[in-house]
């Protein structure tokens, strides 16, 4: 069985890295990698070859592989180049792209969607969403610190004292918690809010202050994900955010509701009440943004407030993101490839969740 990794398009990350290759090969498979696929993340072809991968052309990866793994889905025009019945493994987001499974089936292919792996303890080692969200949370704080015209930590110097920066994190899931931890390490004062009550303890354990807005809907049956909130709750939450925002130097927003538009938490009115020089980093930009003024993949300045819209910050740390992804992939693939053969256990919750075609 051949597992292939094509080079990602417009992305420096790569789906496999040399340190994970020997574990992959131990599953009894051959690994094909498109030449130069690791370059953007500083993984050299020679290092892959030394670990037993075959470096081949893109055409060969697509035509020969039984399983093709990529961080972003292959462009649809390339699907016809795959072997009939081949498996694509990627992040297809079927909760947004409702007909993607049907299109893959029509193309005579099969697919696992990595973003459908259940968010359970058992599946934690395969959870690419968590890997990337964690990197993005870290990077969001570094970006904010880079743009902020002030220090993050408190400074007491002979030339005067500087107060610590105030950081407000909206959405304390994986990305938000990593943002809290990073901002704390840099010495900022951190407040955070989430609709899931379970987040309170996590925020507090990282030294953040939890902002509780009463009356949030919290549904245990949503698999840990947030559920859509009532307009009344969101209005009260926006009021609470506005109170804090005017005193914050940085707002990191990460609030998402799976399969829906991101909730609006920072309206224009709130941005205009923030101090000039403040920074907003909106990680929910690709699903509409938590800030009304966010423009996806753009950095704008509105009345002195810098607003960075980027939901793909994990791509900006390509070496570690690729390493984490490759480990997630190894843990996932070993569920259904045994001694070089495909073995799909349809009783397995993780296989059942991720297999979209
Ligand atoms: P996500 O990216 O879907 O959303 C980010 C955060 O925004 C979530 O914490 C969500 O509750 C919050 N949010 C939504 N609407 C909001 C609003 N109006 N105001 C404030 N916050 C709002 O979340 P995620 O980081 O992918 O995590 C989703 C869930 O999965 C969490 O419960 C997390 O603990 C859980 N999880 C489990 C595992 C595992 O065990 N394998 C791994 C990672 C995450």
PDB file of C-alpha atoms in Angstrom, residues 2-155:
ATOM      1  CA  UNK A   2       1.248   3.455  -0.914  1.00  0.00           C
ATOM      2  CA  UNK A   3       0.481   6.564   1.121  1.00  0.00           C
ATOM      3  CA  UNK A   4       1.189   9.790  -0.753  1.00  0.00           C
ATOM      4  CA  UNK A   5       1.771  13.345   0.401  1.00  0.00           C
ATOM      5  CA  UNK A   6       1.472  16.018  -2.303  1.00  0.00           C
ATOM      6  CA  UNK A   7       2.964  19.488  -1.791  1.00  0.00           C
ATOM      7  CA  UNK A   8       0.421  21.875  -0.280  1.00  0.00           C
ATOM      8  CA  UNK A   9      -0.748  24.786  -2.442  1.00  0.00           C
ATOM      9  CA  UNK A  10      -0.035  28.332  -1.149  1.00  0.00           C
ATOM     10  CA  UNK A  11       0.955  26.876   2.208  1.00  0.00           C
ATOM     11  CA  UNK A  12       4.403  26.266   3.676  1.00  0.00           C
ATOM     12  CA  UNK A  13       3.215  23.304   5.737  1.00  0.00           C
ATOM     13  CA  UNK A  14       3.622  19.687   4.711  1.00  0.00           C
ATOM     14  CA  UNK A  15       1.584  16.634   5.733  1.00  0.00           C
ATOM     15  CA  UNK A  16       4.531  14.411   6.724  1.00  0.00           C
ATOM     16  CA  UNK A  17       7.903  15.166   8.307  1.00  0.00           C
ATOM     17  CA  UNK A  18      11.101  13.065   8.432  1.00  0.00           C
ATOM     18  CA  UNK A  19      11.018  12.364  12.214  1.00  0.00           C
ATOM     19  CA  UNK A  20       7.611  10.649  11.866  1.00  0.00           C
ATOM     20  CA  UNK A  21       8.424   8.642   8.737  1.00  0.00           C
ATOM     21  CA  UNK A  22       9.859   5.575  10.417  1.00  0.00           C
ATOM     22  CA  UNK A  23       6.657   5.203  12.493  1.00  0.00           C
ATOM     23  CA  UNK A  24       4.608   5.465   9.289  1.00  0.00           C
ATOM     24  CA  UNK A  25       6.737   2.884   7.474  1.00  0.00           C
ATOM     25  CA  UNK A  26       6.315   0.527  10.437  1.00  0.00           C
ATOM     26  CA  UNK A  27       2.654   0.245   9.404  1.00  0.00           C
ATOM     27  CA  UNK A  28       3.862  -1.745   6.392  1.00  0.00           C
ATOM     28  CA  UNK A  29       3.312   1.019   3.846  1.00  0.00           C
ATOM     29  CA  UNK A  30       5.432   2.813   1.284  1.00  0.00           C
ATOM     30  CA  UNK A  31       5.527   6.602   1.470  1.00  0.00           C
ATOM     31  CA  UNK A  32       5.534   8.758  -1.655  1.00  0.00           C
ATOM     32  CA  UNK A  33       6.205  12.449  -1.217  1.00  0.00           C
ATOM     33  CA  UNK A  34       6.118  15.149  -3.871  1.00  0.00           C
ATOM     34  CA  UNK A  35       9.614  16.538  -4.420  1.00  0.00           C
ATOM     35  CA  UNK A  36      10.145  19.769  -2.498  1.00  0.00           C
ATOM     36  CA  UNK A  37       6.957  19.279  -0.424  1.00  0.00           C
ATOM     37  CA  UNK A  38       8.775  19.996   2.843  1.00  0.00           C
ATOM     38  CA  UNK A  39      10.853  22.951   1.642  1.00  0.00           C
ATOM     39  CA  UNK A  40       8.569  25.678   3.030  1.00  0.00           C
ATOM     40  CA  UNK A  41       8.790  24.132   6.514  1.00  0.00           C
ATOM     41  CA  UNK A  42      12.559  23.532   6.201  1.00  0.00           C
ATOM     42  CA  UNK A  43      12.346  19.756   5.858  1.00  0.00           C
ATOM     43  CA  UNK A  44      14.779  18.722   3.112  1.00  0.00           C
ATOM     44  CA  UNK A  45      14.098  16.085   0.446  1.00  0.00           C
ATOM     45  CA  UNK A  46      17.337  14.350   1.456  1.00  0.00           C
ATOM     46  CA  UNK A  47      16.062  13.878   5.022  1.00  0.00           C
ATOM     47  CA  UNK A  48      12.836  12.285   3.774  1.00  0.00           C
ATOM     48  CA  UNK A  49      14.822  10.012   1.440  1.00  0.00           C
ATOM     49  CA  UNK A  50      17.097   8.972   4.298  1.00  0.00           C
ATOM     50  CA  UNK A  51      14.019   7.888   6.273  1.00  0.00           C
ATOM     51  CA  UNK A  52      12.842   5.727   3.365  1.00  0.00           C
ATOM     52  CA  UNK A  53      10.345   7.957   1.516  1.00  0.00           C
ATOM     53  CA  UNK A  54      10.291   8.020  -2.309  1.00  0.00           C
ATOM     54  CA  UNK A  55      10.538  11.556  -3.661  1.00  0.00           C
ATOM     55  CA  UNK A  56       8.491  11.685  -6.862  1.00  0.00           C
ATOM     56  CA  UNK A  57       6.568  14.098  -9.094  1.00  0.00           C
ATOM     57  CA  UNK A  58       3.111  15.357  -8.117  1.00  0.00           C
ATOM     58  CA  UNK A  59       1.594  13.290 -10.952  1.00  0.00           C
ATOM     59  CA  UNK A  60       3.188  10.160  -9.557  1.00  0.00           C
ATOM     60  CA  UNK A  61       2.011  10.839  -5.990  1.00  0.00           C
ATOM     61  CA  UNK A  62      -1.547  11.253  -7.234  1.00  0.00           C
ATOM     62  CA  UNK A  63      -1.542   8.339  -9.691  1.00  0.00           C
ATOM     63  CA  UNK A  64       0.168   5.747  -7.474  1.00  0.00           C
ATOM     64  CA  UNK A  65      -1.143   6.352  -3.968  1.00  0.00           C
ATOM     65  CA  UNK A  66      -3.903   4.311  -2.342  1.00  0.00           C
ATOM     66  CA  UNK A  67      -4.258   6.968   0.336  1.00  0.00           C
ATOM     67  CA  UNK A  68      -3.491  10.634  -0.423  1.00  0.00           C
ATOM     68  CA  UNK A  69      -3.052  12.830   2.624  1.00  0.00           C
ATOM     69  CA  UNK A  70      -3.024  16.622   2.532  1.00  0.00           C
ATOM     70  CA  UNK A  71      -3.550  19.440   5.007  1.00  0.00           C
ATOM     71  CA  UNK A  72      -5.988  21.198   2.648  1.00  0.00           C
ATOM     72  CA  UNK A  73      -8.145  19.212   0.217  1.00  0.00           C
ATOM     73  CA  UNK A  74      -6.695  18.550  -3.232  1.00  0.00           C
ATOM     74  CA  UNK A  75      -8.145  20.916  -5.839  1.00  0.00           C
ATOM     75  CA  UNK A  76     -11.171  19.230  -7.392  1.00  0.00           C
ATOM     76  CA  UNK A  77      -9.637  19.329 -10.885  1.00  0.00           C
ATOM     77  CA  UNK A  78      -6.987  16.898  -9.627  1.00  0.00           C
ATOM     78  CA  UNK A  79      -9.386  14.273  -8.286  1.00  0.00           C
ATOM     79  CA  UNK A  80      -9.546  12.538 -11.678  1.00  0.00           C
ATOM     80  CA  UNK A  81      -5.800  11.934 -11.490  1.00  0.00           C
ATOM     81  CA  UNK A  82      -6.190   9.629  -8.477  1.00  0.00           C
ATOM     82  CA  UNK A  83      -6.542   5.857  -8.568  1.00  0.00           C
ATOM     83  CA  UNK A  84     -10.208   4.772  -8.670  1.00  0.00           C
ATOM     84  CA  UNK A  85     -11.344   4.086  -5.103  1.00  0.00           C
ATOM     85  CA  UNK A  86      -8.368   5.882  -3.572  1.00  0.00           C
ATOM     86  CA  UNK A  87      -8.809   7.496  -0.170  1.00  0.00           C
ATOM     87  CA  UNK A  88      -8.340  11.226   0.283  1.00  0.00           C
ATOM     88  CA  UNK A  89      -7.557  12.251   3.847  1.00  0.00           C
ATOM     89  CA  UNK A  90      -7.856  15.967   4.514  1.00  0.00           C
ATOM     90  CA  UNK A  91      -9.957  18.666   6.183  1.00  0.00           C
ATOM     91  CA  UNK A  92     -13.084  18.761   3.992  1.00  0.00           C
ATOM     92  CA  UNK A  93     -15.305  20.702   6.458  1.00  0.00           C
ATOM     93  CA  UNK A  94     -18.479  18.877   5.366  1.00  0.00           C
ATOM     94  CA  UNK A  95     -20.486  20.885   7.926  1.00  0.00           C
ATOM     95  CA  UNK A  96     -19.833  23.942   5.689  1.00  0.00           C
ATOM     96  CA  UNK A  97     -19.455  22.307   2.281  1.00  0.00           C
ATOM     97  CA  UNK A  98     -22.622  20.276   2.480  1.00  0.00           C
ATOM     98  CA  UNK A  99     -22.231  18.497  -0.881  1.00  0.00           C
ATOM     99  CA  UNK A 100     -18.530  17.653  -0.675  1.00  0.00           C
ATOM    100  CA  UNK A 101     -19.114  14.000   0.227  1.00  0.00           C
ATOM    101  CA  UNK A 102     -21.501  13.560  -2.680  1.00  0.00           C
ATOM    102  CA  UNK A 103     -18.968  15.065  -5.104  1.00  0.00           C
ATOM    103  CA  UNK A 104     -16.177  12.804  -3.844  1.00  0.00           C
ATOM    104  CA  UNK A 105     -18.424   9.772  -4.199  1.00  0.00           C
ATOM    105  CA  UNK A 106     -19.350  10.789  -7.747  1.00  0.00           C
ATOM    106  CA  UNK A 107     -15.630  11.012  -8.557  1.00  0.00           C
ATOM    107  CA  UNK A 108     -15.297   7.346  -7.525  1.00  0.00           C
ATOM    108  CA  UNK A 109     -13.128   8.140  -4.528  1.00  0.00           C
ATOM    109  CA  UNK A 110     -13.366   7.665  -0.768  1.00  0.00           C
ATOM    110  CA  UNK A 111     -12.553  10.131   1.967  1.00  0.00           C
ATOM    111  CA  UNK A 112     -11.796  10.706   5.612  1.00  0.00           C
ATOM    112  CA  UNK A 113     -12.365  14.225   6.885  1.00  0.00           C
ATOM    113  CA  UNK A 114      -9.934  15.005   9.679  1.00  0.00           C
ATOM    114  CA  UNK A 115     -12.190  17.745  11.045  1.00  0.00           C
ATOM    115  CA  UNK A 116     -14.900  15.133  11.701  1.00  0.00           C
ATOM    116  CA  UNK A 117     -12.788  13.137  14.151  1.00  0.00           C
ATOM    117  CA  UNK A 118     -14.805  13.250  17.404  1.00  0.00           C
ATOM    118  CA  UNK A 119     -13.362  15.569  20.070  1.00  0.00           C
ATOM    119  CA  UNK A 120     -13.000  12.790  22.629  1.00  0.00           C
ATOM    120  CA  UNK A 121     -10.164  11.849  24.957  1.00  0.00           C
ATOM    121  CA  UNK A 122      -9.458   8.730  22.866  1.00  0.00           C
ATOM    122  CA  UNK A 123      -9.062  10.793  19.721  1.00  0.00           C
ATOM    123  CA  UNK A 124      -6.932  13.547  21.218  1.00  0.00           C
ATOM    124  CA  UNK A 125      -3.698  12.314  19.638  1.00  0.00           C
ATOM    125  CA  UNK A 126      -5.295  12.528  16.157  1.00  0.00           C
ATOM    126  CA  UNK A 127      -6.949  15.893  16.584  1.00  0.00           C
ATOM    127  CA  UNK A 128      -5.509  18.154  13.872  1.00  0.00           C
ATOM    128  CA  UNK A 129      -8.005  20.911  14.734  1.00  0.00           C
ATOM    129  CA  UNK A 130      -6.494  21.129  18.210  1.00  0.00           C
ATOM    130  CA  UNK A 131      -2.929  21.058  16.887  1.00  0.00           C
ATOM    131  CA  UNK A 132      -3.537  23.952  14.532  1.00  0.00           C
ATOM    132  CA  UNK A 133      -5.769  25.903  16.927  1.00  0.00           C
ATOM    133  CA  UNK A 134      -3.114  25.738  19.597  1.00  0.00           C
ATOM    134  CA  UNK A 135      -0.429  27.075  17.248  1.00  0.00           C
ATOM    135  CA  UNK A 136      -2.824  29.803  16.066  1.00  0.00           C
ATOM    136  CA  UNK A 137      -3.597  30.881  19.640  1.00  0.00           C
ATOM    137  CA  UNK A 138       0.102  31.233  20.401  1.00  0.00           C
ATOM    138  CA  UNK A 139       0.841  33.097  17.187  1.00  0.00           C
ATOM    139  CA  UNK A 140      -2.131  35.461  17.653  1.00  0.00           C
ATOM    140  CA  UNK A 141      -0.588  36.820  20.836  1.00  0.00           C
ATOM    141  CA  UNK A 142       2.839  37.254  19.258  1.00  0.00           C
ATOM    142  CA  UNK A 143       1.221  39.146  16.378  1.00  0.00           C
ATOM    143  CA  UNK A 144      -0.682  41.352  18.787  1.00  0.00           C
ATOM    144  CA  UNK A 145       2.500  42.047  20.766  1.00  0.00           C
ATOM    145  CA  UNK A 146       4.287  42.901  17.534  1.00  0.00           C
ATOM    146  CA  UNK A 147       1.640  45.454  16.528  1.00  0.00           C
ATOM    147  CA  UNK A 148       0.973  46.902  19.990  1.00  0.00           C
ATOM    148  CA  UNK A 149       2.847  50.169  20.558  1.00  0.00           C
ATOM    149  CA  UNK A 150       3.380  49.151  24.190  1.00  0.00           C
ATOM    150  CA  UNK A 151       5.012  46.489  26.321  1.00  0.00           C
ATOM    151  CA  UNK A 152       3.091  43.366  27.397  1.00  0.00           C
ATOM    152  CA  UNK A 153       4.809  42.930  30.803  1.00  0.00           C
ATOM    153  CA  UNK A 154       4.957  45.338  33.679  1.00  0.00           C
ATOM    154  CA  UNK A 155       8.292  47.184  33.730  1.00  0.00           C
TER     155      UNK A 155
END
